[in-house]
Amino acid sequence: MPTVTLLKENFKPKLSKYLDIELKKIFSPDDRVVIKLHMGEKGNPYYLKPDLIQPIITTLKLIGAEPVLFDTPTLYRGERATPEKYLQTAAWHGYEETLVGCPVVISDDSIQVKTKHLDAGVSNVIAECDGLVAASHVKGHACCGFGGAIKNLGMGGVDKKTKEKIHTYSRPKLNPEKCIGCGQCESICPNGAVKLENGLPILDYSKCWGCGQCIVKCESQALKPKHALFDELLSESAYAVLSRVKKKFFVNYLINISELCDCLSDPGKILVGDTGILLGDDIVSIDKASNDLITEKAGYDIFEKIHSKSGLVHINAGAKLGMGEMDYELNIG
Ligand code: SF4
Ligand code: SF4
């Protein structure tokens, strides 16, 4: 059973100590190690700040490895939509080679990896590295309830075309024969992409981002995803990314746990207080432990309540793909 280590109190000083123990077991001198990190949309207050990432960079350099901070440009328009704009935003947020002591790379170049529903474009930078550390901010997400390491790689480790596929292959399609005209889909849609006309929902795909909230809320099962749920596609994409990586380690930061993700300049309110930092080498168990700790703190599945979708859907999908295990042993560091 995988072990997940929780640094609960005084976690910043403890992080270096535990990284020194864990990263030495995995990485070797001269390894080119990608640190996959979301460096924050402009205006977002909760993205992971450089002081939380610096211990990973320093530890890898002490081993003799060559760390590279990396992310991909966004699908949507904004301050991270191109490598040039993203590098500028990253620099505003303190991620610049002269400040962090390692290269900062943003790229949309990719190689194709086939999965059940996706021809995924896995980032070249990840595919060509010797190892990967996924540094993931844990927070809510409108399309998958909760975003942790699987979200970091499944959306952030692939090119724009794959991001688009995940958002469009998951759009709902209607079986009118099953529809009872209850209007649940119209009321749940966060984007106003569903309107009931003559007792049947009309779907406006130009407003739909494929979150699937309408699909899971339709008790008559009149709505189905075009190919698969967003959550399943996200995990498939993360699976494609990890299929190209031999050495891997995960650090999940349960800090500033906001309602929405770091892609937004306004990520909503903080849901629960800071819970700590988790470390482990199994992507499924570290996300499951993150979700469990937040659920325990809130007293209920807070992501399901807010986003009508539990984070467990995509974590389970990852386990079914063989990416990792749902069971874990929690070690308090
Ligand atoms: S929730 Fe389902 S049954 Fe109700 S209106 Fe929408 S599609 Fe029809
Ligand atoms: S998938 Fe999400 S955005 Fe699209 S219609 Fe359903 S609830 Fe609205």
PDB file of C-alpha atoms in Angstrom, residues 12-167:
ATOM      1  CA  LYS A  12       7.485  24.865   5.544  1.00  0.00           C
ATOM      2  CA  PRO A  13      10.710  23.971   7.466  1.00  0.00           C
ATOM      3  CA  LYS A  14       9.776  20.279   7.428  1.00  0.00           C
ATOM      4  CA  LEU A  15       9.374  20.270   3.645  1.00  0.00           C
ATOM      5  CA  SER A  16      13.128  20.499   2.929  1.00  0.00           C
ATOM      6  CA  LYS A  17      13.890  17.678   5.375  1.00  0.00           C
ATOM      7  CA  TYR A  18      11.344  15.303   3.846  1.00  0.00           C
ATOM      8  CA  LEU A  19      12.204  16.230   0.258  1.00  0.00           C
ATOM      9  CA  ASP A  20      15.847  15.466   1.020  1.00  0.00           C
ATOM     10  CA  ILE A  21      14.863  11.963   2.173  1.00  0.00           C
ATOM     11  CA  GLU A  22      12.365  11.202  -0.608  1.00  0.00           C
ATOM     12  CA  LEU A  23      13.893  12.819  -3.707  1.00  0.00           C
ATOM     13  CA  LYS A  24      17.297  11.217  -3.048  1.00  0.00           C
ATOM     14  CA  LYS A  25      15.629   7.792  -3.315  1.00  0.00           C
ATOM     15  CA  ILE A  26      14.281   8.581  -6.783  1.00  0.00           C
ATOM     16  CA  PHE A  27      16.496  11.005  -8.691  1.00  0.00           C
ATOM     17  CA  SER A  28      20.180  10.771  -9.695  1.00  0.00           C
ATOM     18  CA  PRO A  29      22.883  13.308 -10.574  1.00  0.00           C
ATOM     19  CA  ASP A  30      22.425  14.791 -14.084  1.00  0.00           C
ATOM     20  CA  ASP A  31      18.727  13.821 -14.241  1.00  0.00           C
ATOM     21  CA  ARG A  32      16.739  16.525 -16.015  1.00  0.00           C
ATOM     22  CA  VAL A  33      13.735  16.846 -13.696  1.00  0.00           C
ATOM     23  CA  VAL A  34      10.622  18.775 -14.693  1.00  0.00           C
ATOM     24  CA  ILE A  35       8.791  20.487 -11.831  1.00  0.00           C
ATOM     25  CA  LYS A  36       5.247  20.744 -13.205  1.00  0.00           C
ATOM     26  CA  LEU A  37       3.621  23.757 -11.637  1.00  0.00           C
ATOM     27  CA  HIS A  38       0.682  26.115 -12.250  1.00  0.00           C
ATOM     28  CA  MET A  39       2.271  29.550 -11.830  1.00  0.00           C
ATOM     29  CA  GLY A  40      -1.070  31.336 -11.422  1.00  0.00           C
ATOM     30  CA  GLU A  41      -3.357  33.496 -13.562  1.00  0.00           C
ATOM     31  CA  LYS A  42      -2.747  37.225 -13.242  1.00  0.00           C
ATOM     32  CA  GLY A  43      -4.636  38.567 -10.221  1.00  0.00           C
ATOM     33  CA  ASN A  44      -5.106  35.140  -8.581  1.00  0.00           C
ATOM     34  CA  PRO A  45      -4.056  35.490  -4.933  1.00  0.00           C
ATOM     35  CA  TYR A  46      -3.701  31.794  -4.075  1.00  0.00           C
ATOM     36  CA  TYR A  47      -1.313  30.265  -6.648  1.00  0.00           C
ATOM     37  CA  LEU A  48       1.720  28.487  -5.123  1.00  0.00           C
ATOM     38  CA  LYS A  49       4.303  31.111  -4.255  1.00  0.00           C
ATOM     39  CA  PRO A  50       8.024  30.566  -5.026  1.00  0.00           C
ATOM     40  CA  ASP A  51       8.973  30.046  -1.344  1.00  0.00           C
ATOM     41  CA  LEU A  52       6.901  26.831  -1.381  1.00  0.00           C
ATOM     42  CA  ILE A  53       8.586  25.542  -4.546  1.00  0.00           C
ATOM     43  CA  GLN A  54      12.145  26.643  -3.773  1.00  0.00           C
ATOM     44  CA  PRO A  55      12.817  23.619  -1.470  1.00  0.00           C
ATOM     45  CA  ILE A  56      12.112  21.269  -4.422  1.00  0.00           C
ATOM     46  CA  ILE A  57      14.521  23.191  -6.674  1.00  0.00           C
ATOM     47  CA  THR A  58      17.229  23.354  -3.994  1.00  0.00           C
ATOM     48  CA  THR A  59      16.941  19.664  -3.083  1.00  0.00           C
ATOM     49  CA  LEU A  60      17.163  18.561  -6.722  1.00  0.00           C
ATOM     50  CA  LYS A  61      20.229  20.766  -7.260  1.00  0.00           C
ATOM     51  CA  LEU A  62      21.898  19.321  -4.144  1.00  0.00           C
ATOM     52  CA  ILE A  63      21.379  15.843  -5.617  1.00  0.00           C
ATOM     53  CA  GLY A  64      23.119  17.090  -8.776  1.00  0.00           C
ATOM     54  CA  ALA A  65      19.953  16.945 -10.896  1.00  0.00           C
ATOM     55  CA  GLU A  66      18.877  19.699 -13.299  1.00  0.00           C
ATOM     56  CA  PRO A  67      15.445  21.066 -12.334  1.00  0.00           C
ATOM     57  CA  VAL A  68      13.244  22.932 -14.824  1.00  0.00           C
ATOM     58  CA  LEU A  69      10.041  24.731 -13.829  1.00  0.00           C
ATOM     59  CA  PHE A  70       7.428  23.978 -16.435  1.00  0.00           C
ATOM     60  CA  ASP A  71       3.847  24.624 -17.507  1.00  0.00           C
ATOM     61  CA  THR A  72       1.779  24.726 -20.698  1.00  0.00           C
ATOM     62  CA  PRO A  73      -0.145  27.729 -22.076  1.00  0.00           C
ATOM     63  CA  THR A  74      -3.905  27.891 -21.480  1.00  0.00           C
ATOM     64  CA  LEU A  75      -6.721  27.097 -23.894  1.00  0.00           C
ATOM     65  CA  TYR A  76      -8.704  30.175 -22.908  1.00  0.00           C
ATOM     66  CA  ARG A  77      -7.733  33.759 -23.615  1.00  0.00           C
ATOM     67  CA  GLY A  78      -5.905  35.409 -20.745  1.00  0.00           C
ATOM     68  CA  GLU A  79      -2.495  36.276 -19.416  1.00  0.00           C
ATOM     69  CA  ARG A  80      -1.134  32.736 -19.867  1.00  0.00           C
ATOM     70  CA  ALA A  81      -2.536  31.963 -23.331  1.00  0.00           C
ATOM     71  CA  THR A  82       0.838  31.991 -25.139  1.00  0.00           C
ATOM     72  CA  PRO A  83       4.331  31.014 -23.920  1.00  0.00           C
ATOM     73  CA  GLU A  84       5.396  34.682 -24.166  1.00  0.00           C
ATOM     74  CA  LYS A  85       2.450  35.984 -22.109  1.00  0.00           C
ATOM     75  CA  TYR A  86       2.759  33.172 -19.592  1.00  0.00           C
ATOM     76  CA  LEU A  87       6.480  33.847 -19.056  1.00  0.00           C
ATOM     77  CA  GLN A  88       5.604  37.479 -18.348  1.00  0.00           C
ATOM     78  CA  THR A  89       2.887  36.467 -15.846  1.00  0.00           C
ATOM     79  CA  ALA A  90       5.230  33.920 -14.246  1.00  0.00           C
ATOM     80  CA  ALA A  91       7.877  36.631 -13.824  1.00  0.00           C
ATOM     81  CA  TRP A  92       5.303  38.916 -12.116  1.00  0.00           C
ATOM     82  CA  HIS A  93       4.648  36.022  -9.749  1.00  0.00           C
ATOM     83  CA  GLY A  94       8.342  35.576  -8.937  1.00  0.00           C
ATOM     84  CA  TYR A  95       9.034  32.696 -11.328  1.00  0.00           C
ATOM     85  CA  GLU A  96      12.047  33.866 -13.288  1.00  0.00           C
ATOM     86  CA  GLU A  97      15.356  32.007 -13.705  1.00  0.00           C
ATOM     87  CA  THR A  98      17.385  34.739 -12.002  1.00  0.00           C
ATOM     88  CA  LEU A  99      15.086  34.570  -8.951  1.00  0.00           C
ATOM     89  CA  VAL A 100      14.438  30.827  -8.590  1.00  0.00           C
ATOM     90  CA  GLY A 101      17.794  29.499  -9.816  1.00  0.00           C
ATOM     91  CA  CYS A 102      16.559  27.203 -12.582  1.00  0.00           C
ATOM     92  CA  PRO A 103      15.060  27.633 -16.076  1.00  0.00           C
ATOM     93  CA  VAL A 104      11.354  28.478 -16.390  1.00  0.00           C
ATOM     94  CA  VAL A 105       9.900  26.904 -19.537  1.00  0.00           C
ATOM     95  CA  ILE A 106       6.418  27.308 -21.061  1.00  0.00           C
ATOM     96  CA  SER A 107       5.673  25.285 -24.184  1.00  0.00           C
ATOM     97  CA  ASP A 108       2.768  23.811 -26.155  1.00  0.00           C
ATOM     98  CA  ASP A 109       4.942  21.384 -28.173  1.00  0.00           C
ATOM     99  CA  SER A 110       3.781  17.804 -27.793  1.00  0.00           C
ATOM    100  CA  ILE A 111       3.966  14.185 -28.865  1.00  0.00           C
ATOM    101  CA  GLN A 112       0.892  12.002 -29.397  1.00  0.00           C
ATOM    102  CA  VAL A 113      -0.059   9.274 -26.922  1.00  0.00           C
ATOM    103  CA  LYS A 114      -3.177   7.220 -27.634  1.00  0.00           C
ATOM    104  CA  THR A 115      -5.704   6.436 -24.890  1.00  0.00           C
ATOM    105  CA  LYS A 116      -9.262   5.051 -25.055  1.00  0.00           C
ATOM    106  CA  HIS A 117     -10.944   8.379 -25.912  1.00  0.00           C
ATOM    107  CA  LEU A 118      -8.070  10.778 -26.571  1.00  0.00           C
ATOM    108  CA  ASP A 119      -5.168  11.085 -28.920  1.00  0.00           C
ATOM    109  CA  ALA A 120      -3.427  13.058 -26.182  1.00  0.00           C
ATOM    110  CA  GLY A 121      -0.707  15.591 -26.992  1.00  0.00           C
ATOM    111  CA  VAL A 122       1.695  15.068 -24.092  1.00  0.00           C
ATOM    112  CA  SER A 123       4.103  17.927 -23.547  1.00  0.00           C
ATOM    113  CA  ASN A 124       7.495  17.301 -25.171  1.00  0.00           C
ATOM    114  CA  VAL A 125       9.258  18.824 -22.188  1.00  0.00           C
ATOM    115  CA  ILE A 126       7.735  16.174 -19.908  1.00  0.00           C
ATOM    116  CA  ALA A 127       8.077  13.340 -22.429  1.00  0.00           C
ATOM    117  CA  GLU A 128      11.801  14.021 -22.847  1.00  0.00           C
ATOM    118  CA  CYS A 129      12.697  14.488 -19.166  1.00  0.00           C
ATOM    119  CA  ASP A 130      14.357  11.934 -16.867  1.00  0.00           C
ATOM    120  CA  GLY A 131      11.882  12.578 -14.078  1.00  0.00           C
ATOM    121  CA  LEU A 132       8.940  14.641 -12.881  1.00  0.00           C
ATOM    122  CA  VAL A 133       7.896  16.336  -9.658  1.00  0.00           C
ATOM    123  CA  ALA A 134       4.256  17.451  -9.827  1.00  0.00           C
ATOM    124  CA  ALA A 135       3.817  20.364  -7.419  1.00  0.00           C
ATOM    125  CA  SER A 136       0.048  20.805  -7.140  1.00  0.00           C
ATOM    126  CA  HIS A 137      -2.102  23.365  -5.376  1.00  0.00           C
ATOM    127  CA  VAL A 138      -5.207  21.604  -4.035  1.00  0.00           C
ATOM    128  CA  LYS A 139      -8.437  23.590  -4.465  1.00  0.00           C
ATOM    129  CA  GLY A 140     -11.951  23.344  -5.899  1.00  0.00           C
ATOM    130  CA  HIS A 141     -12.639  23.005  -9.612  1.00  0.00           C
ATOM    131  CA  ALA A 142     -15.914  23.593 -11.470  1.00  0.00           C
ATOM    132  CA  CYS A 143     -15.453  20.653 -13.863  1.00  0.00           C
ATOM    133  CA  CYS A 144     -13.977  17.952 -11.609  1.00  0.00           C
ATOM    134  CA  GLY A 145     -14.991  19.056  -8.108  1.00  0.00           C
ATOM    135  CA  PHE A 146     -11.465  19.118  -6.798  1.00  0.00           C
ATOM    136  CA  GLY A 147      -8.138  19.790  -8.477  1.00  0.00           C
ATOM    137  CA  GLY A 148      -4.913  18.164  -7.280  1.00  0.00           C
ATOM    138  CA  ALA A 149      -2.106  16.212  -8.953  1.00  0.00           C
ATOM    139  CA  ILE A 150      -4.303  14.451 -11.553  1.00  0.00           C
ATOM    140  CA  LYS A 151      -5.713  17.810 -12.644  1.00  0.00           C
ATOM    141  CA  ASN A 152      -2.226  19.365 -12.684  1.00  0.00           C
ATOM    142  CA  LEU A 153      -0.980  16.745 -15.176  1.00  0.00           C
ATOM    143  CA  GLY A 154      -4.215  15.861 -17.002  1.00  0.00           C
ATOM    144  CA  MET A 155      -4.921  19.442 -18.030  1.00  0.00           C
ATOM    145  CA  GLY A 156      -1.575  21.144 -17.456  1.00  0.00           C
ATOM    146  CA  GLY A 157       0.697  18.464 -18.926  1.00  0.00           C
ATOM    147  CA  VAL A 158      -0.907  18.376 -22.378  1.00  0.00           C
ATOM    148  CA  ASP A 159      -1.207  20.705 -25.370  1.00  0.00           C
ATOM    149  CA  LYS A 160      -4.093  23.047 -26.206  1.00  0.00           C
ATOM    150  CA  LYS A 161      -5.699  20.595 -28.643  1.00  0.00           C
ATOM    151  CA  THR A 162      -5.982  17.985 -25.898  1.00  0.00           C
ATOM    152  CA  LYS A 163      -7.347  20.518 -23.421  1.00  0.00           C
ATOM    153  CA  GLU A 164     -10.003  21.368 -26.001  1.00  0.00           C
ATOM    154  CA  LYS A 165     -10.854  17.693 -26.539  1.00  0.00           C
ATOM    155  CA  ILE A 166     -11.347  17.185 -22.793  1.00  0.00           C
ATOM    156  CA  HIS A 167     -13.753  20.136 -22.672  1.00  0.00           C
TER     157      HIS A 167
END
